[in-house]
């Protein structure tokens, strides 16, 4: 039996088993589909034949509407770094609720959160938003306003949110509804290739269209995990500085999750702007942009407006403050990163023991198993080896074994401070069974 036939057979079996275990999700989907487009609140939540509807979460676990229990390795696309229903966040939110939840006027919590972000990121100027999309949209606007330029250089295949400018470059499906004039202003280059960035900037300069900014993730998270090559980020900073192009480091996923001060701390970066969201608000929709001194000063000089009724919302700020000061402490990070190392080495042992052609990549609280031996360094190398049928099997396999993971993606995970050895060991066990199912020779034939 060929490998793709084996994957298909296993998927059929696992898919039938999951359908059996989730009748309440199926019923909820039928109800939802009447009133919610596609039965979900965001296209990212959609799944065939129906999504798994979640009823509740506690610590490292979630329960679906059928009562199935899972260890959560998805964690709301990595937003739940503090674990579900964390009591410290609960106390902060409950206390704030009694004092009023929204004034569209600043509160002291916003000041305290900005102070802590300024300390962690060594950037003096902060503003708040309500999502990663709003953060990257605001950062690009700031860069355009300050430079008086319109063009944007971005990395091919990175996701930066769903506003027009930064959906350009993610494929035809994502670009529906975006005016061609917007697409003309955006210039994608592959990750991990500093020379390509310089070439593109020079081309644009020659056409009298010098770009306002380059936006990138220091670790590319939309392709599993692609780490920056040694010297790449330094080269990017040198090039952008020399050409007067502002450098925006999108830390919506890496911020707080790979170090207390995100990629900026982890790699010693000196960005002009950073964008945060996800793990900042401890499950409440909260984002931020951070600005270097010169950017913050110029913003005040040119009087740029950055707006939003709910920016700095008191509930989100109270949750963020508790998250930063009480939950994500140095000790919590130490345990979190140790646990990720345990998970990575567990997966490495499974790979070595099974002969599966695969390798792991990890950083901070995040990790990924790549099938195949070629390293993933950019979107091109990711696409060459990405197998959507295998990705679907992995999702089904893990879900059926009580592990909630991000659908339609690589075998990737986001740990939280609520995870423990039991959770990661369960993951390794399920992966070992999968590796065995993928590599086992049919009975009667000798193993090569
Ligand atoms: N930037 C990055 C790097 C992201 O991963 C995401 C979301 N996955 C966003 C921005 C957009 O964030 P949001 O979904 O909160 O709008």
Short mmCIF file of C-alpha atoms and ligand atoms in Angstrom, two decimals:
data_model
loop_
_atom_site.label_atom_id
_atom_site.label_comp_id
_atom_site.label_asym_id
_atom_site.label_seq_id
_atom_site.Cartn_x
_atom_site.Cartn_y
_atom_site.Cartn_z
CA UNK A 1 0.00 0.00 0.00
CA UNK A 2 1.43 3.41 -0.98
CA UNK A 3 1.82 6.08 1.69
CA UNK A 4 -0.93 8.32 0.31
CA UNK A 5 -3.33 5.39 0.19
CA UNK A 6 -2.42 4.55 3.77
CA UNK A 7 -3.04 8.18 4.82
CA UNK A 8 -6.42 8.14 3.07
CA UNK A 9 -7.46 4.85 4.74
CA UNK A 10 -6.43 6.07 8.19
CA UNK A 11 -8.23 9.38 7.63
CA UNK A 12 -11.45 7.64 6.63
CA UNK A 13 -11.36 5.55 9.79
CA UNK A 14 -10.51 8.50 12.05
CA UNK A 15 -13.06 10.75 10.39
CA UNK A 16 -15.85 8.22 10.95
CA UNK A 17 -14.78 7.84 14.59
CA UNK A 18 -14.84 11.60 15.14
CA UNK A 19 -18.27 11.96 13.52
CA UNK A 20 -19.53 9.29 15.93
CA UNK A 21 -18.15 11.12 18.95
CA UNK A 22 -19.52 14.55 18.06
CA UNK A 23 -23.30 14.33 17.38
CA UNK A 24 -24.00 17.44 19.50
CA UNK A 25 -21.50 19.45 17.42
CA UNK A 26 -23.23 18.18 14.31
CA UNK A 27 -26.63 19.29 15.64
CA UNK A 28 -25.23 22.66 16.68
CA UNK A 29 -23.74 23.13 13.24
CA UNK A 30 -27.14 22.55 11.64
CA UNK A 31 -28.65 25.16 13.96
CA UNK A 32 -25.73 27.59 13.48
CA UNK A 33 -25.68 27.32 9.70
CA UNK A 34 -29.13 28.92 9.58
CA UNK A 35 -27.91 32.16 11.13
CA UNK A 36 -24.09 32.25 11.07
CA UNK A 37 -22.39 32.30 7.67
CA UNK A 38 -20.84 28.84 7.35
CA UNK A 39 -22.00 28.08 10.90
CA UNK A 40 -19.02 29.89 12.44
CA UNK A 41 -17.96 33.35 13.62
CA UNK A 42 -14.74 33.49 11.56
CA UNK A 43 -13.65 31.51 8.50
CA UNK A 44 -10.71 30.20 10.53
CA UNK A 45 -13.20 28.25 12.68
CA UNK A 46 -14.85 26.44 9.78
CA UNK A 47 -14.35 22.72 9.23
CA UNK A 48 -15.90 19.96 7.12
CA UNK A 49 -18.26 18.26 7.85
CA UNK A 50 -18.82 20.37 10.96
CA UNK A 51 -16.64 22.26 13.46
CA UNK A 52 -16.16 21.02 17.02
CA UNK A 53 -18.13 23.44 19.19
CA UNK A 54 -16.49 24.07 22.54
CA UNK A 55 -18.50 24.36 25.75
CA UNK A 56 -15.85 25.28 28.32
CA UNK A 57 -12.17 25.34 29.25
CA UNK A 58 -10.23 24.97 32.48
CA UNK A 59 -6.46 25.25 32.76
CA UNK A 60 -4.92 23.17 29.95
CA UNK A 61 -8.19 21.41 29.06
CA UNK A 62 -11.33 22.10 27.03
CA UNK A 63 -14.61 20.20 26.69
CA UNK A 64 -16.74 20.15 23.57
CA UNK A 65 -20.53 20.28 23.51
CA UNK A 66 -20.63 16.46 23.43
CA UNK A 67 -18.70 16.37 26.71
CA UNK A 68 -15.48 15.07 25.11
CA UNK A 69 -12.44 16.23 27.08
CA UNK A 70 -9.23 17.42 25.41
CA UNK A 71 -5.85 18.75 26.41
CA UNK A 72 -5.72 22.02 24.49
CA UNK A 73 -2.67 22.50 22.26
CA UNK A 74 -4.45 25.03 20.02
CA UNK A 75 -5.12 27.54 22.78
CA UNK A 76 -7.12 29.95 20.71
CA UNK A 77 -4.38 30.36 18.09
CA UNK A 78 -1.93 30.86 21.01
CA UNK A 79 -3.92 33.62 22.73
CA UNK A 80 -4.47 31.59 25.91
CA UNK A 81 -0.89 31.54 27.18
CA UNK A 82 -2.21 31.85 30.75
CA UNK A 83 -4.51 28.80 30.43
CA UNK A 84 -8.30 28.73 30.43
CA UNK A 85 -10.27 30.35 33.25
CA UNK A 86 -7.05 31.34 35.03
CA UNK A 87 -8.15 32.40 38.55
CA UNK A 88 -5.77 35.40 38.66
CA UNK A 89 -7.28 36.76 35.45
CA UNK A 90 -10.76 35.93 36.73
CA UNK A 91 -10.21 37.96 39.90
CA UNK A 92 -8.86 40.94 37.94
CA UNK A 93 -11.78 40.91 35.50
CA UNK A 94 -14.41 40.42 38.23
CA UNK A 95 -12.99 43.30 40.30
CA UNK A 96 -12.89 45.57 37.26
CA UNK A 97 -16.44 44.63 36.25
CA UNK A 98 -17.80 46.04 39.49
CA UNK A 99 -16.09 49.36 38.77
CA UNK A 100 -17.46 49.70 35.23
CA UNK A 101 -16.15 48.21 32.04
CA UNK A 102 -16.05 50.95 29.46
CA UNK A 103 -15.72 54.73 29.47
CA UNK A 104 -13.82 55.53 26.26
CA UNK A 105 -11.55 57.44 28.63
CA UNK A 106 -8.15 56.28 29.89
CA UNK A 107 -7.80 54.28 33.12
CA UNK A 108 -4.81 53.64 35.36
CA UNK A 109 -4.55 50.00 34.23
CA UNK A 110 -3.73 51.20 30.68
CA UNK A 111 -0.81 53.18 32.09
CA UNK A 112 0.45 50.22 34.12
CA UNK A 113 0.22 47.88 31.10
CA UNK A 114 2.07 50.37 28.88
CA UNK A 115 4.77 50.72 31.56
CA UNK A 116 5.29 46.96 31.67
CA UNK A 117 5.32 46.64 27.87
CA UNK A 118 7.82 49.52 27.65
CA UNK A 119 10.04 47.67 30.14
CA UNK A 120 9.81 44.31 28.36
CA UNK A 121 10.21 45.65 24.81
CA UNK A 122 12.48 48.60 25.61
CA UNK A 123 10.17 50.78 23.50
CA UNK A 124 8.82 53.98 25.04
CA UNK A 125 5.60 54.69 23.08
CA UNK A 126 2.46 52.51 23.23
CA UNK A 127 -1.13 52.58 22.01
CA UNK A 128 -3.83 49.94 22.43
CA UNK A 129 -6.07 48.19 19.90
CA UNK A 130 -8.59 45.34 20.00
CA UNK A 131 -6.92 42.73 17.77
CA UNK A 132 -3.83 41.80 15.83
CA UNK A 133 -5.48 43.06 12.66
CA UNK A 134 -6.00 46.48 14.17
CA UNK A 135 -2.43 46.51 15.45
CA UNK A 136 -0.80 45.77 12.09
CA UNK A 137 -3.23 48.13 10.33
CA UNK A 138 -2.31 50.93 12.74
CA UNK A 139 1.43 50.24 12.47
CA UNK A 140 1.35 50.40 8.67
CA UNK A 141 -0.68 53.62 8.85
CA UNK A 142 1.88 55.16 11.20
CA UNK A 143 4.72 54.16 8.88
CA UNK A 144 2.96 55.63 5.86
CA UNK A 145 2.10 58.86 7.67
CA UNK A 146 5.64 59.35 8.97
CA UNK A 147 7.43 58.61 5.72
CA UNK A 148 4.85 60.11 3.36
CA UNK A 149 5.20 56.90 1.29
CA UNK A 150 2.62 54.30 0.38
CA UNK A 151 4.32 51.07 -0.65
CA UNK A 152 4.80 48.20 1.78
CA UNK A 153 7.25 45.30 1.63
CA UNK A 154 6.10 42.12 3.35
CA UNK A 155 7.08 38.48 3.61
CA UNK A 156 5.48 35.96 1.28
CA UNK A 157 2.99 33.78 3.11
CA UNK A 158 3.01 35.48 6.51
CA UNK A 159 -0.41 36.22 7.99
CA UNK A 160 -0.71 39.70 9.53
CA UNK A 161 -4.49 39.99 9.92
CA UNK A 162 -7.46 40.67 7.68
CA UNK A 163 -7.22 44.31 6.63
CA UNK A 164 -6.82 44.96 2.92
CA UNK A 165 -3.15 45.90 2.71
CA UNK A 166 -1.79 42.86 4.49
CA UNK A 167 -4.07 40.24 2.98
CA UNK A 168 -2.31 40.93 -0.29
CA UNK A 169 0.14 38.10 -1.00
CA UNK A 170 -1.84 35.34 0.69
CA UNK A 171 -3.48 33.95 -2.42
CA UNK A 172 -6.56 34.59 -4.52
CA UNK A 173 -9.04 33.36 -1.92
CA UNK A 174 -7.84 35.83 0.71
CA UNK A 175 -7.60 38.66 -1.79
CA UNK A 176 -11.23 38.58 -2.90
CA UNK A 177 -12.83 41.97 -2.32
CA UNK A 178 -9.53 43.86 -2.22
CA UNK A 179 -9.26 46.68 -4.79
CA UNK A 180 -6.39 46.25 -7.31
CA UNK A 181 -5.03 49.66 -6.30
CA UNK A 182 -4.31 48.27 -2.83
CA UNK A 183 -2.63 45.14 -4.17
CA UNK A 184 -0.33 47.27 -6.35
CA UNK A 185 1.16 48.84 -3.24
CA UNK A 186 2.24 45.61 -1.57
CA UNK A 187 5.44 43.74 -2.42
CA UNK A 188 6.02 40.25 -0.99
CA UNK A 189 9.47 38.68 -0.75
CA UNK A 190 10.46 35.27 0.65
CA UNK A 191 11.43 34.94 4.34
CA UNK A 192 15.07 34.47 5.31
CA UNK A 193 16.39 36.26 2.23
CA UNK A 194 17.82 39.66 3.14
CA UNK A 195 19.21 40.25 -0.35
CA UNK A 196 15.71 39.87 -1.83
CA UNK A 197 14.49 42.62 0.49
CA UNK A 198 17.24 44.95 -0.60
CA UNK A 199 16.66 44.19 -4.29
CA UNK A 200 12.96 44.93 -3.92
CA UNK A 201 13.57 48.19 -2.05
CA UNK A 202 16.07 49.34 -4.69
CA UNK A 203 13.65 48.48 -7.50
CA UNK A 204 10.94 50.52 -5.81
CA UNK A 205 13.31 53.43 -5.20
CA UNK A 206 14.27 53.45 -8.88
CA UNK A 207 10.58 53.68 -9.74
CA UNK A 208 10.26 56.62 -7.28
CA UNK A 209 8.18 54.45 -4.99
CA UNK A 210 10.45 53.96 -1.99
CA UNK A 211 8.49 51.84 0.53
CA UNK A 212 7.22 53.16 3.83
CA UNK A 213 7.93 50.01 5.76
CA UNK A 214 8.86 46.36 5.87
CA UNK A 215 6.63 44.21 8.07
CA UNK A 216 7.71 40.74 9.18
CA UNK A 217 7.51 38.17 11.93
CA UNK A 218 10.94 37.36 13.38
CA UNK A 219 9.82 33.72 13.45
CA UNK A 220 7.44 32.88 10.65
CA UNK A 221 4.45 31.18 12.29
CA UNK A 222 2.05 30.69 9.39
CA UNK A 223 4.13 27.85 7.93
CA UNK A 224 4.40 25.79 11.10
CA UNK A 225 7.51 27.50 12.48
CA UNK A 226 10.34 28.88 10.35
CA UNK A 227 13.21 30.23 12.44
CA UNK A 228 15.32 33.12 11.17
CA UNK A 229 18.71 32.11 9.74
CA UNK A 230 21.66 33.43 11.76
CA UNK A 231 22.35 37.01 10.62
CA UNK A 232 19.04 37.46 8.76
CA UNK A 233 17.34 39.75 11.26
CA UNK A 234 20.49 41.84 11.69
CA UNK A 235 20.76 42.18 7.91
CA UNK A 236 17.09 43.22 7.69
CA UNK A 237 17.64 45.93 10.29
CA UNK A 238 20.76 47.23 8.55
CA UNK A 239 19.07 47.36 5.12
CA UNK A 240 15.88 49.03 6.31
CA UNK A 241 17.81 51.61 8.31
CA UNK A 242 20.09 52.43 5.38
CA UNK A 243 17.11 52.93 3.06
CA UNK A 244 14.97 54.88 5.53
CA UNK A 245 12.34 52.12 5.55
CA UNK A 246 10.57 51.63 8.89
CA UNK A 247 10.83 48.11 10.34
CA UNK A 248 7.63 46.71 11.85
CA UNK A 249 8.08 43.46 13.76
CA UNK A 250 4.74 41.71 14.05
CA UNK A 251 4.74 40.05 17.46
CA UNK A 252 1.06 39.12 17.54
CA UNK A 253 2.11 35.47 17.85
CA UNK A 254 5.67 35.70 19.14
CA UNK A 255 5.06 38.47 21.69
CA UNK A 256 4.96 37.09 25.26
CA UNK A 257 5.04 33.53 23.86
CA UNK A 258 8.70 33.05 22.92
CA UNK A 259 10.15 35.31 25.64
CA UNK A 260 8.78 37.80 28.16
CA UNK A 261 9.72 40.56 25.72
CA UNK A 262 8.92 38.55 22.58
CA UNK A 263 11.19 38.26 19.55
CA UNK A 264 12.65 41.68 20.33
CA UNK A 265 14.12 40.30 23.54
CA UNK A 266 14.87 36.83 22.18
CA UNK A 267 16.83 38.09 19.14
CA UNK A 268 17.97 41.50 20.43
CA UNK A 269 16.05 43.43 17.76
CA UNK A 270 15.70 47.19 17.40
CA UNK A 271 12.42 47.66 15.52
CA UNK A 272 10.73 50.98 14.77
CA UNK A 273 7.35 49.48 15.61
CA UNK A 274 6.04 46.26 17.10
CA UNK A 275 2.53 44.87 17.05
CA UNK A 276 0.98 42.75 19.81
CA UNK A 277 -2.37 41.06 20.44
CA UNK A 278 -3.32 37.41 21.17
CA UNK A 279 -1.64 36.49 24.49
CA UNK A 280 -1.63 40.10 25.78
CA UNK A 281 -5.30 40.27 26.78
CA UNK A 282 -5.48 36.84 28.47
CA UNK A 283 -8.46 35.87 26.30
CA UNK A 284 -9.99 39.34 26.00
CA UNK A 285 -9.69 41.05 22.60
CA UNK A 286 -6.75 43.34 23.25
CA UNK A 287 -3.82 44.45 21.10
CA UNK A 288 -1.09 47.06 21.16
CA UNK A 289 1.47 48.83 19.05
CA UNK A 290 4.84 49.76 20.47
CA UNK A 291 6.94 52.57 19.02
CA UNK A 292 10.60 53.53 19.21
CA UNK A 293 11.29 56.97 20.67
CA UNK A 294 11.70 58.69 17.34
CA UNK A 295 8.47 57.24 15.95
CA UNK A 296 6.48 58.12 19.07
CA UNK A 297 7.87 61.67 19.02
CA UNK A 298 7.11 62.20 15.34
CA UNK A 299 3.59 60.94 15.81
CA UNK A 300 2.99 63.63 18.36
CA UNK A 301 4.59 66.24 16.09
CA UNK A 302 2.47 65.39 13.05
CA UNK A 303 -0.63 64.85 15.18
CA UNK A 304 -1.51 61.48 13.64
CA UNK A 305 -4.84 60.15 14.81
CA UNK A 306 -5.18 56.56 15.95
CA UNK A 307 -8.74 55.74 16.94
CA UNK A 308 -11.02 53.10 18.42
CA UNK A 309 -14.00 53.21 20.79
CA UNK A 310 -12.76 50.20 22.74
CA UNK A 311 -9.00 50.93 22.65
CA UNK A 312 -7.59 50.44 26.13
CA UNK A 313 -10.91 48.94 27.26
CA UNK A 314 -10.80 48.68 31.08
CA UNK A 315 -11.67 44.97 31.18
CA UNK A 316 -8.96 44.13 28.65
CA UNK A 317 -6.48 46.34 30.45
CA UNK A 318 -7.26 44.78 33.86
CA UNK A 319 -6.81 41.31 32.34
CA UNK A 320 -3.59 42.35 30.58
CA UNK A 321 -2.17 43.85 33.76
CA UNK A 322 -2.80 40.69 35.80
CA UNK A 323 -1.51 38.60 32.92
CA UNK A 324 1.77 40.50 32.66
CA UNK A 325 2.43 41.13 36.33
CA UNK A 326 0.92 38.13 38.11
CA UNK A 327 0.72 35.24 35.63
CA UNK A 328 3.58 35.55 33.13
CA UNK A 329 6.30 35.80 35.77
CA UNK A 330 9.93 34.78 35.23
CA UNK A 331 9.27 31.48 37.08
CA UNK A 332 6.23 30.75 34.90
CA UNK A 333 8.31 31.26 31.77
CA UNK A 334 11.01 28.96 33.06
CA UNK A 335 8.53 26.11 33.67
CA UNK A 336 6.77 26.79 30.35
CA UNK A 337 9.93 26.63 28.28
CA UNK A 338 11.17 23.52 30.16
CA UNK A 339 7.88 21.83 29.36
CA UNK A 340 8.22 22.71 25.68
CA UNK A 341 11.69 21.15 25.68
CA UNK A 342 10.22 17.99 27.21
CA UNK A 343 7.60 17.88 24.45
CA UNK A 344 10.14 18.53 21.70
CA UNK A 345 12.52 15.84 22.95
CA UNK A 346 9.62 13.42 23.38
CA UNK A 347 8.67 13.97 19.74
CA UNK A 348 12.32 13.68 18.67
CA UNK A 349 12.52 10.28 20.40
CA UNK A 350 9.35 9.12 18.65
CA UNK A 351 10.79 10.16 15.29
CA UNK A 352 14.12 8.45 15.93
CA UNK A 353 12.46 5.27 17.24
CA UNK A 354 9.89 4.93 14.46
CA UNK A 355 12.06 5.84 11.50
CA UNK A 356 9.44 8.40 10.48
CA UNK A 357 10.93 10.98 8.13
CA UNK A 358 10.22 14.07 10.20
CA UNK A 359 11.85 16.68 12.40
CA UNK A 360 10.82 19.11 15.12
CA UNK A 361 11.21 22.87 15.42
CA UNK A 362 10.50 24.75 18.63
CA UNK A 363 10.95 28.08 20.33
CA UNK A 364 9.62 29.36 23.67
CA UNK A 365 6.14 27.89 24.19
CA UNK A 366 5.67 26.85 20.55
CA UNK A 367 6.61 23.83 18.56
CA UNK A 368 5.94 21.93 15.39
CA UNK A 369 6.61 18.54 13.80
CA UNK A 370 7.50 18.78 10.13
CA UNK A 371 7.12 15.64 8.04
CA UNK A 372 10.08 15.32 5.70
CA UNK A 373 13.72 16.15 6.27
CA UNK A 374 14.07 19.38 4.28
CA UNK A 375 14.15 22.33 6.68
CA UNK A 376 11.34 24.88 6.31
CA UNK A 377 12.92 28.31 5.93
CA UNK A 378 10.28 30.21 3.95
CA UNK A 379 6.94 29.77 2.23
CA UNK A 380 8.51 28.11 -0.81
CA UNK A 381 10.13 25.31 1.17
CA UNK A 382 6.94 24.95 3.23
CA UNK A 383 4.75 24.50 0.16
CA UNK A 384 7.11 21.98 -1.39
CA UNK A 385 6.51 19.51 1.42
CA UNK A 386 3.12 20.48 2.87
CA UNK A 387 0.62 17.66 2.39
CA UNK A 388 -2.96 18.77 3.19
CA UNK A 389 -4.16 15.14 3.39
CA UNK A 390 -1.53 14.30 5.97
CA UNK A 391 -2.33 17.51 7.88
CA UNK A 392 -5.98 16.46 8.01
CA UNK A 393 -5.07 12.98 9.26
CA UNK A 394 -2.87 14.46 11.99
CA UNK A 395 -5.71 16.69 13.16
CA UNK A 396 -8.23 13.83 13.19
CA UNK A 397 -5.78 11.49 14.91
CA UNK A 398 -4.92 13.89 17.72
CA UNK A 399 -8.51 15.08 18.19
CA UNK A 400 -9.73 11.49 18.55
CA UNK A 401 -7.10 10.95 21.22
CA UNK A 402 -8.18 13.89 23.36
CA UNK A 403 -5.80 16.53 21.99
CA UNK A 404 -7.34 19.72 20.67
CA UNK A 405 -5.12 21.18 17.95
CA UNK A 406 -5.35 23.85 15.26
CA UNK A 407 -7.28 22.47 12.26
CA UNK A 408 -5.83 22.48 8.74
CA UNK A 409 -2.33 23.28 9.87
CA UNK A 410 0.99 21.58 10.42
CA UNK A 411 1.39 19.46 13.53
CA UNK A 412 1.98 22.53 15.65
CA UNK A 413 1.28 23.43 19.25
CA UNK A 414 1.10 26.33 21.67
CA UNK A 415 1.68 25.46 25.33
CA UNK A 416 0.37 27.48 28.27
CA UNK A 417 1.48 28.00 31.84
CA UNK A 418 -1.36 25.62 32.82
CA UNK A 419 0.12 22.66 30.91
CA UNK A 420 1.99 19.99 32.82
CA UNK A 421 3.97 16.81 32.20
CA UNK A 422 0.79 14.73 31.96
CA UNK A 423 -0.50 16.88 29.08
CA UNK A 424 2.70 16.81 27.06
CA UNK A 425 3.30 13.10 27.73
CA UNK A 426 -0.18 12.36 26.43
CA UNK A 427 0.71 14.28 23.27
CA UNK A 428 3.91 12.29 22.82
CA UNK A 429 2.00 9.00 23.31
CA UNK A 430 -0.56 9.93 20.64
CA UNK A 431 2.21 11.00 18.28
CA UNK A 432 4.00 7.67 18.87
CA UNK A 433 0.83 5.80 17.89
CA UNK A 434 0.49 7.95 14.78
CA UNK A 435 4.14 7.43 13.82
CA UNK A 436 3.62 3.71 14.23
CA UNK A 437 0.47 3.74 12.07
CA UNK A 438 2.33 5.68 9.38
CA UNK A 439 5.43 3.49 9.33
CA UNK A 440 4.23 -0.02 10.36
CA UNK A 441 4.75 -2.63 7.70
CA UNK A 442 1.71 -4.73 6.86
CA UNK A 443 1.86 -8.03 8.80
CA UNK A 444 3.82 -10.70 6.99
CA UNK A 445 6.31 -8.33 5.33
CA UNK A 446 9.67 -7.61 6.95
CA UNK A 447 10.52 -4.10 7.98
CA UNK A 448 13.24 -2.47 5.88
N1 LIG B 1 -0.35 38.97 12.96
C1 LIG B 1 -0.04 37.68 13.12
C2 LIG B 1 1.40 37.27 13.08
C3 LIG B 1 -1.04 36.74 13.34
O1 LIG B 1 -0.72 35.45 13.50
C4 LIG B 1 -2.39 37.16 13.41
C5 LIG B 1 -3.53 36.20 13.66
N2 LIG B 1 -3.29 34.87 13.50
C6 LIG B 1 -2.66 38.52 13.22
C7 LIG B 1 -1.63 39.40 13.01
C8 LIG B 1 -4.08 39.02 13.26
O2 LIG B 1 -4.58 38.96 14.56
P1 LIG B 1 -6.15 38.95 14.82
O3 LIG B 1 -6.66 37.63 14.37
O4 LIG B 1 -6.25 39.17 16.30
O5 LIG B 1 -6.75 40.08 14.06
#
